[in-house]
Coordinates of N, CA and C in Angstrom, one line a residue:
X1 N 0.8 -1.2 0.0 CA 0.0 0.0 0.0 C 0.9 1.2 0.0
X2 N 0.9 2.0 -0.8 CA 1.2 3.4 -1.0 C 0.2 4.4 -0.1
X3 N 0.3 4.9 0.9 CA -0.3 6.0 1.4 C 0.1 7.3 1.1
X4 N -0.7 8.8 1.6 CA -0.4 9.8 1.6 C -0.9 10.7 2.6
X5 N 0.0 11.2 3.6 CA -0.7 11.8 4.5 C 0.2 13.9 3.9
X6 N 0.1 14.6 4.8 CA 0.1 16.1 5.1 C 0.5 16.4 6.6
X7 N 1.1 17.0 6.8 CA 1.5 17.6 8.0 C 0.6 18.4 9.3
X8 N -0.9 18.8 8.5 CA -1.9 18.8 8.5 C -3.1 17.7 9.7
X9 N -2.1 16.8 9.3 CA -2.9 15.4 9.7 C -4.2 14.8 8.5
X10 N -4.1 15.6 7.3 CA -4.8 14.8 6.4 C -4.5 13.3 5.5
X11 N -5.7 12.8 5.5 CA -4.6 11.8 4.3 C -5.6 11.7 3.1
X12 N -5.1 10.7 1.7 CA -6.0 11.1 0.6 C -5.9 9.4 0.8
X13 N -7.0 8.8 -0.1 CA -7.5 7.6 -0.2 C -6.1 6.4 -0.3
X14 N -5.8 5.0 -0.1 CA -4.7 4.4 -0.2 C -4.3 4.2 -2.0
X15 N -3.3 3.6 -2.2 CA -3.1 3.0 -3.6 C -2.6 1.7 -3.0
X16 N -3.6 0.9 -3.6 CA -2.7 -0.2 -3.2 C -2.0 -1.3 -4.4
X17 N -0.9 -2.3 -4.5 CA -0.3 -2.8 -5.0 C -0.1 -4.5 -4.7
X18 N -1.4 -5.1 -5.0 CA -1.5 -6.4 -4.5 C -0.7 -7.1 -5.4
X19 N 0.2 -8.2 -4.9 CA 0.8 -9.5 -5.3 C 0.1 -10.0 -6.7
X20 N -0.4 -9.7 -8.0 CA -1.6 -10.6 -8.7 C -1.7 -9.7 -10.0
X21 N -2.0 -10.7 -11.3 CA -2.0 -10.5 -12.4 C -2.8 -9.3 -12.4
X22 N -4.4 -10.2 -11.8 CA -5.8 -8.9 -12.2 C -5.8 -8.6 -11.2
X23 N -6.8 -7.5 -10.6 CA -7.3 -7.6 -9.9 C -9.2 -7.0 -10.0
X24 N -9.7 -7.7 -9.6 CA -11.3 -7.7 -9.6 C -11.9 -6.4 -8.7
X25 N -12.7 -5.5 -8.9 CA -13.5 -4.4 -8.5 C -14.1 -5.1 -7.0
X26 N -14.6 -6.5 -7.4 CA -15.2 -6.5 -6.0 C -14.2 -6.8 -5.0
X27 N -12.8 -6.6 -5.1 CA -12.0 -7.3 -4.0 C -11.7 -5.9 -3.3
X28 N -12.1 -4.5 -3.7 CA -12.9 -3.3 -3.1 C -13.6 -3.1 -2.1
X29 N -14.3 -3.9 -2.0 CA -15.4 -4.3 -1.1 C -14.5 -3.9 0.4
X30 N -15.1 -2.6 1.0 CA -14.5 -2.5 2.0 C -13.4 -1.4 2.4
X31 N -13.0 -1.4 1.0 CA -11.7 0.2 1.2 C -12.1 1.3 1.6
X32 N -11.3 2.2 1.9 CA -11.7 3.2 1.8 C -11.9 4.3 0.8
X33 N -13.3 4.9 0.6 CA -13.7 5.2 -0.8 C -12.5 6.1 -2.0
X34 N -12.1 6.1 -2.8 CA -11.0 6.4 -3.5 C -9.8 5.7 -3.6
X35 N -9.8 4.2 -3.3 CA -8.7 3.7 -3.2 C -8.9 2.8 -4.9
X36 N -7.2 3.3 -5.0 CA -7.1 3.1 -6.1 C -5.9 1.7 -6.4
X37 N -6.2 0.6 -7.1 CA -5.2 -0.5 -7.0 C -4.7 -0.1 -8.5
X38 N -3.9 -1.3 -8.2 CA -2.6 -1.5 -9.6 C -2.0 -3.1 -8.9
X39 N -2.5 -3.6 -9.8 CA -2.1 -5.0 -9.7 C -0.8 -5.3 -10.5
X40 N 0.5 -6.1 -9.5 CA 1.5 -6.3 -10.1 C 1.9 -7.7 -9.4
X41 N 2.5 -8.5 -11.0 CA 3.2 -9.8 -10.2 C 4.1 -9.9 -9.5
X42 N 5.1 -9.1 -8.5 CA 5.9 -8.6 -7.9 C 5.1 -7.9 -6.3
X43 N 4.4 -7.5 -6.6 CA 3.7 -7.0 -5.7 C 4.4 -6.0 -4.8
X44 N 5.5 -5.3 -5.6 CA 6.3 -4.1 -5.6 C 5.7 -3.0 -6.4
X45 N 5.8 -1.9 -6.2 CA 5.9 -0.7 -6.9 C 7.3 -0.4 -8.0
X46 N 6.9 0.0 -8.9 CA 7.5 0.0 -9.9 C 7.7 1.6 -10.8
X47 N 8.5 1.6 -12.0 CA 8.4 3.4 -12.2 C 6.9 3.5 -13.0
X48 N 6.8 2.6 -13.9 CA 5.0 2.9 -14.4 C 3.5 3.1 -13.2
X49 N 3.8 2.0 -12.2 CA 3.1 2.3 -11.2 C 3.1 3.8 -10.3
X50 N 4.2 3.7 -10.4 CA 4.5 4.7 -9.3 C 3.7 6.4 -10.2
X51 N 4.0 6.2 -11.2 CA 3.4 7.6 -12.0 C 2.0 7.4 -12.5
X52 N 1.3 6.5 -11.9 CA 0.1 6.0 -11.8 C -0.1 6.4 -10.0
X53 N 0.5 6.5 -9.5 CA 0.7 7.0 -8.1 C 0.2 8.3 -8.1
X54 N 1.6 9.0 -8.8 CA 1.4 10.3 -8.8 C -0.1 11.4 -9.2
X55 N -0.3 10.1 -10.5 CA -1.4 11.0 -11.2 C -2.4 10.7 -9.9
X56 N -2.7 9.9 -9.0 CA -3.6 9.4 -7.7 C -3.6 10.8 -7.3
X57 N -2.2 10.8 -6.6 CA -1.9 12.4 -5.8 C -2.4 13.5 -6.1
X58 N -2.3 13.7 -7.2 CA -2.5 14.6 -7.8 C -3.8 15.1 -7.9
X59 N -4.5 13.9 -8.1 CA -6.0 14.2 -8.2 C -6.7 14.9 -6.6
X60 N -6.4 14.2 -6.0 CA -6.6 14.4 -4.6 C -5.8 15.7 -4.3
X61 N -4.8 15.9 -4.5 CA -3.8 16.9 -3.5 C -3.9 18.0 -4.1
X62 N -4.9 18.4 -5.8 CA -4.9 19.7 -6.2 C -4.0 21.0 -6.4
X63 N -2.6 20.2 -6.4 CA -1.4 21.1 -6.4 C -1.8 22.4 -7.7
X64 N -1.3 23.7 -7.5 CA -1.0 24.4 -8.7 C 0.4 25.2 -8.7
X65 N 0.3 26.1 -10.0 CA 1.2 26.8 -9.6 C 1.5 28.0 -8.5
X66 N 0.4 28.3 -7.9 CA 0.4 29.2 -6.8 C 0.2 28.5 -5.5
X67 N 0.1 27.3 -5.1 CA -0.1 26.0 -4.4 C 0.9 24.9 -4.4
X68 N 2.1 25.1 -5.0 CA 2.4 23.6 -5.5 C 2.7 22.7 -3.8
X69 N 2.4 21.8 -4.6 CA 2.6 20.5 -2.8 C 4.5 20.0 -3.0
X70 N 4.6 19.4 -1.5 CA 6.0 18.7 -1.7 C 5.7 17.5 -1.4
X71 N 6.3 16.9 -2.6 CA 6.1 15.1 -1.7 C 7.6 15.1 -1.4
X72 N 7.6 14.5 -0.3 CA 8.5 13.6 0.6 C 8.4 12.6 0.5
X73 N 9.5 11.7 -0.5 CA 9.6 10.3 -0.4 C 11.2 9.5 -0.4
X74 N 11.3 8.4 -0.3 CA 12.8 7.7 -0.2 C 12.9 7.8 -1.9
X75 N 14.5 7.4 -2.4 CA 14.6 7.6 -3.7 C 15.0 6.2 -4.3
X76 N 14.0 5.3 -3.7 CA 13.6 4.1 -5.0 C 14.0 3.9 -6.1
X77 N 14.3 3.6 -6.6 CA 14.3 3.9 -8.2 C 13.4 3.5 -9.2
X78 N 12.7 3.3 -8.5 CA 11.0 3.1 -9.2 C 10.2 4.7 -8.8
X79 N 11.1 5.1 -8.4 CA 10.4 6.7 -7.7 C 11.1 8.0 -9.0
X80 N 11.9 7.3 -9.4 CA 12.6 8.0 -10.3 C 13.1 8.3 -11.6
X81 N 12.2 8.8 -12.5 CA 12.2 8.3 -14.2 C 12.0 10.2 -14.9
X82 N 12.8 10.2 -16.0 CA 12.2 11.7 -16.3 C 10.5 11.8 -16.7
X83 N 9.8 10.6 -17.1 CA 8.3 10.7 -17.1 C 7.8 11.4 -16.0
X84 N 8.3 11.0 -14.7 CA 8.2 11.2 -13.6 C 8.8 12.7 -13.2
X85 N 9.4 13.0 -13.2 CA 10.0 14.4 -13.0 C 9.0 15.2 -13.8
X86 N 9.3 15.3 -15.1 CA 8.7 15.7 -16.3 C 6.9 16.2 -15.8
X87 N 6.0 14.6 -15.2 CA 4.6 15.0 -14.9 C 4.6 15.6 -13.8
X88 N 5.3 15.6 -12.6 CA 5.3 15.9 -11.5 C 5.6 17.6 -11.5
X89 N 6.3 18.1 -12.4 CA 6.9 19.4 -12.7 C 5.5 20.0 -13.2
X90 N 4.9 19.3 -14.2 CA 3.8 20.0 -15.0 C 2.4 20.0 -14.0
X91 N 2.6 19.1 -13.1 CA 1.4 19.2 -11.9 C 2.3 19.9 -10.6
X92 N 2.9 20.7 -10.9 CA 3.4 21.4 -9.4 C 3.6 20.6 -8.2
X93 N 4.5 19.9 -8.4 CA 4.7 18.9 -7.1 C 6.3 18.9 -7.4
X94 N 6.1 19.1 -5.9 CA 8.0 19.4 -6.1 C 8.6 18.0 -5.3
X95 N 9.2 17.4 -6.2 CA 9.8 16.1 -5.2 C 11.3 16.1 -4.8
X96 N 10.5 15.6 -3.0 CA 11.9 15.8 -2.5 C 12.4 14.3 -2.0
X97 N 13.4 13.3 -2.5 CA 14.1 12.3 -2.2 C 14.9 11.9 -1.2
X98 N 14.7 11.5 -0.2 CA 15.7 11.0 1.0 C 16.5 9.4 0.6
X99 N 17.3 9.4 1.2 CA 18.4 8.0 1.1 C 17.7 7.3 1.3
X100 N 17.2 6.2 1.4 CA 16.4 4.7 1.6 C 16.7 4.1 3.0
X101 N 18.3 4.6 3.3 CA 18.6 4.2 4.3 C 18.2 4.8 5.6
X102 N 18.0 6.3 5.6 CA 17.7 7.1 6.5 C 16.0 7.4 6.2
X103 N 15.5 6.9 5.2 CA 14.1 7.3 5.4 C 13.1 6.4 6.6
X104 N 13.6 5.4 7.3 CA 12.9 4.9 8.3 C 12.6 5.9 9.2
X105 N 13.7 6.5 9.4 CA 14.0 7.9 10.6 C 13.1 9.0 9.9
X106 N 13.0 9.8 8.7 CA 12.7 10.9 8.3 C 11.3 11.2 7.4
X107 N 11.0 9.5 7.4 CA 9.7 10.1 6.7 C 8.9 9.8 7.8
X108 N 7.5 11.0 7.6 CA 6.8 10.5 8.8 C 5.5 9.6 8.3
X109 N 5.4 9.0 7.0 CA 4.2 8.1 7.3 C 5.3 6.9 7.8
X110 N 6.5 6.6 7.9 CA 7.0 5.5 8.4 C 7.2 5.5 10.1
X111 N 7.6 7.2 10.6 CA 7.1 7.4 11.8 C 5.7 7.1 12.9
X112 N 4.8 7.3 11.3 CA 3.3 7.3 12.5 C 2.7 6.1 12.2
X113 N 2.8 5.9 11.1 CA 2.0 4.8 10.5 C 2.3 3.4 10.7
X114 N 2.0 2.6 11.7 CA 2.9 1.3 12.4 C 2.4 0.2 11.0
X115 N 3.4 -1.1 10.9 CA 3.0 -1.7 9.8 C 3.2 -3.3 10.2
X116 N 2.1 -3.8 10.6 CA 1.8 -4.8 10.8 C 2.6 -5.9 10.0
X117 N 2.9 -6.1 9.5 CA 3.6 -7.2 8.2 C 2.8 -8.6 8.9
X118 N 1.6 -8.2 8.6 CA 0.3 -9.9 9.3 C 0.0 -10.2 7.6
X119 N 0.6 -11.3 7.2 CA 0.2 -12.2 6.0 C -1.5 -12.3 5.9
X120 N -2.2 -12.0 5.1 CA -3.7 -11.9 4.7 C -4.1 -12.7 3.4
X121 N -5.3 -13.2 3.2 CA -5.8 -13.7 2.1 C -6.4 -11.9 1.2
X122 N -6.0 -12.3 -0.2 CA -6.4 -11.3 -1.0 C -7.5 -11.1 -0.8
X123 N -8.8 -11.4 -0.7 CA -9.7 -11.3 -0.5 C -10.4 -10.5 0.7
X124 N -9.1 -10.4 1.8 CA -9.5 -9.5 3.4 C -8.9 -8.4 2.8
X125 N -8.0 -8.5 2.4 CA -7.3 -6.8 2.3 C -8.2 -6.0 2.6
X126 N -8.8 -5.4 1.4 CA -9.8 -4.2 1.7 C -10.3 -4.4 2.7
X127 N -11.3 -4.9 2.9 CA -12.0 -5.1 4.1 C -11.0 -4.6 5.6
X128 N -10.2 -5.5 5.8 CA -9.0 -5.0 7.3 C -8.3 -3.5 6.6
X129 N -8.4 -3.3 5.3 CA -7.7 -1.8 5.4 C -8.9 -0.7 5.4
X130 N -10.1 -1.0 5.3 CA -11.0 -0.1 5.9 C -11.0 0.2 6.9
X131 N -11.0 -0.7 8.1 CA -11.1 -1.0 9.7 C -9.9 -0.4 9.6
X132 N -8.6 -0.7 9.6 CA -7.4 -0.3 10.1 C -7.1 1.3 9.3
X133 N -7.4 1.1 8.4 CA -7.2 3.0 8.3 C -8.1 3.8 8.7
X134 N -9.3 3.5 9.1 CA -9.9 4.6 10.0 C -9.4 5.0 10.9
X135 N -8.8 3.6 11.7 CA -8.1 3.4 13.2 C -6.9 4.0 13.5
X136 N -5.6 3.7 12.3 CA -4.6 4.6 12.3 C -3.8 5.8 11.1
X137 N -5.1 5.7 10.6 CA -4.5 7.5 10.0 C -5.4 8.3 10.5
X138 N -5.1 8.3 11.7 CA -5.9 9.8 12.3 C -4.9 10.8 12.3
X139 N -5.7 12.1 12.8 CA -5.1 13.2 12.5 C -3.7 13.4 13.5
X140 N -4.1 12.9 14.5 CA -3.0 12.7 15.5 C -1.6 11.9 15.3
X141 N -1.9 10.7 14.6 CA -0.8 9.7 14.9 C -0.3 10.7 13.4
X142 N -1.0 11.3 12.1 CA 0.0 11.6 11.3 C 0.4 13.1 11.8
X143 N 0.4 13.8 12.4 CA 0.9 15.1 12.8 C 2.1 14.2 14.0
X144 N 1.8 13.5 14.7 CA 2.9 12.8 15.2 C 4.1 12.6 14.5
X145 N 3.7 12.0 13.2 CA 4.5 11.6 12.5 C 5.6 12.2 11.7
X146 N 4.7 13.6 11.5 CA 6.0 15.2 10.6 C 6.6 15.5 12.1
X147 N 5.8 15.5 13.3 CA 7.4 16.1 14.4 C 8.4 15.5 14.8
X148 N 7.6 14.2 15.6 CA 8.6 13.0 15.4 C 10.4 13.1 14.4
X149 N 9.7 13.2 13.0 CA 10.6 13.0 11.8 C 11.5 14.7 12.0
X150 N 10.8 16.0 12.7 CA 11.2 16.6 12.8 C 10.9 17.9 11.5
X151 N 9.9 17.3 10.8 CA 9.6 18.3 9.6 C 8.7 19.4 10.2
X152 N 7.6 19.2 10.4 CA 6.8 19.9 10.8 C 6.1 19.6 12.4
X153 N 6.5 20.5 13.3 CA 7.0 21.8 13.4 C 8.6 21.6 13.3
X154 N 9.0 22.4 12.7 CA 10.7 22.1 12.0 C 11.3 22.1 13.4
X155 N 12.0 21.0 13.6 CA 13.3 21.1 14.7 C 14.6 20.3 14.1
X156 N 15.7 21.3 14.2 CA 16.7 20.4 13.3 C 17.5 19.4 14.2
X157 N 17.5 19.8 15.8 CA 17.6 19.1 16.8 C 17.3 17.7 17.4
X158 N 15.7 17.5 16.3 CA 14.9 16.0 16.7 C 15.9 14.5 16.4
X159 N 16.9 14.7 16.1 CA 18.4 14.0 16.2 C 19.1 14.1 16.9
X160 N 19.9 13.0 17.2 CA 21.6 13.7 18.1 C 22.3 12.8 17.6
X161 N 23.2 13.0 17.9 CA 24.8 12.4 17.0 C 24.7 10.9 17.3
X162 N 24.0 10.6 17.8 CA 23.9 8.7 18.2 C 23.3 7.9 16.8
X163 N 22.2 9.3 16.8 CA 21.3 8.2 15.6 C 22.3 8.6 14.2
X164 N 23.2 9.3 14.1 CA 24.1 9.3 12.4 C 25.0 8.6 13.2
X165 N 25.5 8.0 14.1 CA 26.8 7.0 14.4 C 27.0 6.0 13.5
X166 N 26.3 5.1 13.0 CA 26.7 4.4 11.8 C 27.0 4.7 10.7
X167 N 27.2 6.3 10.2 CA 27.6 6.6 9.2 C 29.2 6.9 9.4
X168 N 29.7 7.2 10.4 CA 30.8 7.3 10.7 C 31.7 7.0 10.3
X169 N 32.0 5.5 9.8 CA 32.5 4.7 9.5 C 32.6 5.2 7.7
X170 N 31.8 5.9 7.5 CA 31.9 6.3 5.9 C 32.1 7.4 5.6
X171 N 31.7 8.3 6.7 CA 32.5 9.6 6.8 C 33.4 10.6 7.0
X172 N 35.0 9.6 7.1 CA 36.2 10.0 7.0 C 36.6 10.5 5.9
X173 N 37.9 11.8 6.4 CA 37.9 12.3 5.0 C 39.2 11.5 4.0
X174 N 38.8 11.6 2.7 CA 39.6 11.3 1.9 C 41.4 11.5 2.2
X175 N 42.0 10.3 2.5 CA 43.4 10.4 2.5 C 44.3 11.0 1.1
X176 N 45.3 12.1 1.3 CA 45.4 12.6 0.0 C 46.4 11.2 -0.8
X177 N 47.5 10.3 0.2 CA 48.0 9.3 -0.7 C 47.0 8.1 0.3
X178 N 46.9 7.5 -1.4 CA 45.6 5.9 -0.6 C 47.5 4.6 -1.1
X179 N 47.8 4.3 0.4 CA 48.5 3.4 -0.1 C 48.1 1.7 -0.7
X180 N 48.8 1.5 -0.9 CA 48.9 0.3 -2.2 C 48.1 -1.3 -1.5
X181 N 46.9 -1.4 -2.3 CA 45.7 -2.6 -1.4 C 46.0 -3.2 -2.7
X182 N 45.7 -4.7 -2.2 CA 46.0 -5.7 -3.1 C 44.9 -5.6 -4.2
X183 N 44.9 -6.3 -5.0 CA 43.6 -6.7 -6.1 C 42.8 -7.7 -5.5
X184 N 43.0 -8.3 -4.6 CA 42.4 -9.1 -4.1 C 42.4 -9.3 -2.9
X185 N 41.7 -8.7 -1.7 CA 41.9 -8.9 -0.1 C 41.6 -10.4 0.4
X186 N 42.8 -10.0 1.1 CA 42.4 -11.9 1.6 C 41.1 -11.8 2.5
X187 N 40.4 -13.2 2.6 CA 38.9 -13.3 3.0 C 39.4 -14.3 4.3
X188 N 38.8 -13.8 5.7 CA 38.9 -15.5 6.6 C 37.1 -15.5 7.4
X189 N 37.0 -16.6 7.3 CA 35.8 -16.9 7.8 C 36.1 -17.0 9.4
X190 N 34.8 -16.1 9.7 CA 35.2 -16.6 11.4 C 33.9 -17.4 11.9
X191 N 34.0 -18.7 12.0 CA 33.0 -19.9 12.1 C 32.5 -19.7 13.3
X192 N 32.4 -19.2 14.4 CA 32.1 -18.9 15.7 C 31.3 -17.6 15.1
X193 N 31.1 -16.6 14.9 CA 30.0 -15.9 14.4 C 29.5 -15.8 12.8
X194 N 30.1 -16.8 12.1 CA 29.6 -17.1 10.9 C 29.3 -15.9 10.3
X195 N 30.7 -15.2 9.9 CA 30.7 -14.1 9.0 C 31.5 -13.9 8.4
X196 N 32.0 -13.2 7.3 CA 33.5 -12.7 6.5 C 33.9 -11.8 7.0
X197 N 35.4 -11.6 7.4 CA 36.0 -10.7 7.5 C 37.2 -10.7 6.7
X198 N 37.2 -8.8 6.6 CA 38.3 -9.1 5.1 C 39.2 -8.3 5.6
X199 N 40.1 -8.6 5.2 CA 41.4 -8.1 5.8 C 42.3 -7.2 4.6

């Protein structure tokens, strides 16, 4: 499921992306009204979906040029095509891309929006995503979810140096001479935690 919430606490109908060649009108039965599917055998979002996404947004979110909206999303690369740029530009939506790796932290439908990962028959989906998105996209848990993340009300402080600690490791500066590494680093298995370490 592709959601969309606002800082606001609003949200617009889901998109969802079931596992399946077709999918049937009545497996509907239940959604909430404007939810829009796209059936894929992958049951991933993809860049044609995704700009089937957008046009979703769009309809709903009424961006203009005196209005334009920001989406905040991770930078997928199904998120990312000049079709994509190109329609997004012409419907005033300005997109803004975060690393994949830090979007758990930064986006806030991932902040507010908890995600069950409970295996369902195709058939319940809609139905449990009616009941469950009344229940949690309220206005509270998504306004939780922009401060939390620290967007709105903007704090640049809603981090501390603990949570970038694992970047550390990648954030040294470039040595001006890189001395001489083999073509090939030797590999030794350490059998007691069953991992590679390379030397």
């Amino acid at each position: 499921m592709a959601g969309f919430i606002n800082a606001l606490g609003n949200s617009i109908p889901p998109f969802l992306i079931p596992l399946r060649a077709n999918f049937c009108s009545h497996m509907l039965k239940g959604a909430p009204t404007g939810t829009k599917v796209n059936a894929n055998l992958s049951g991933w979002i993809n860049t044609e979906i995704f700009l089937k996404w957008l046009i979703h947004f769009v309809q709903y979110g009424h961006p203009s040029q005196h209005n334009p909206l920001l989406l905040i999303m991770n930078n997928h690369k199904s998120h990312i095509s000049i079709e994509l740029i190109n329609k997004a530009k012409k419907s005033s939506v300005v997109l803004l891309t975060l690393s994949p790796l830090c979007s758990h932290k930064l986006l806030p439908f991932d902040r507010s929006v908890p995600h069950p990962n409970t295996p369902m028959k195709i058939c319940e989906i809609s139905q449990n995503l009616g009941i469950a998105y009344a229940r949690v996209f309220t206005s509270q848990n998504i306004q939780n979810g922009f401060k939390e993340a620290g967007i709105f009300p903007y704090d640049p402080y809603v981090f501390s140096d603990i949570d970038f600690l694992c970047s550390y490791l990648s954030d040294w500066p470039i040595p001006a001479n890189i001395p001489y590494q083999p073509v090939c680093p030797a590999v030794f298995l350490n059998w007691s935690k069953k991992r590679f370490l390379s030397v």
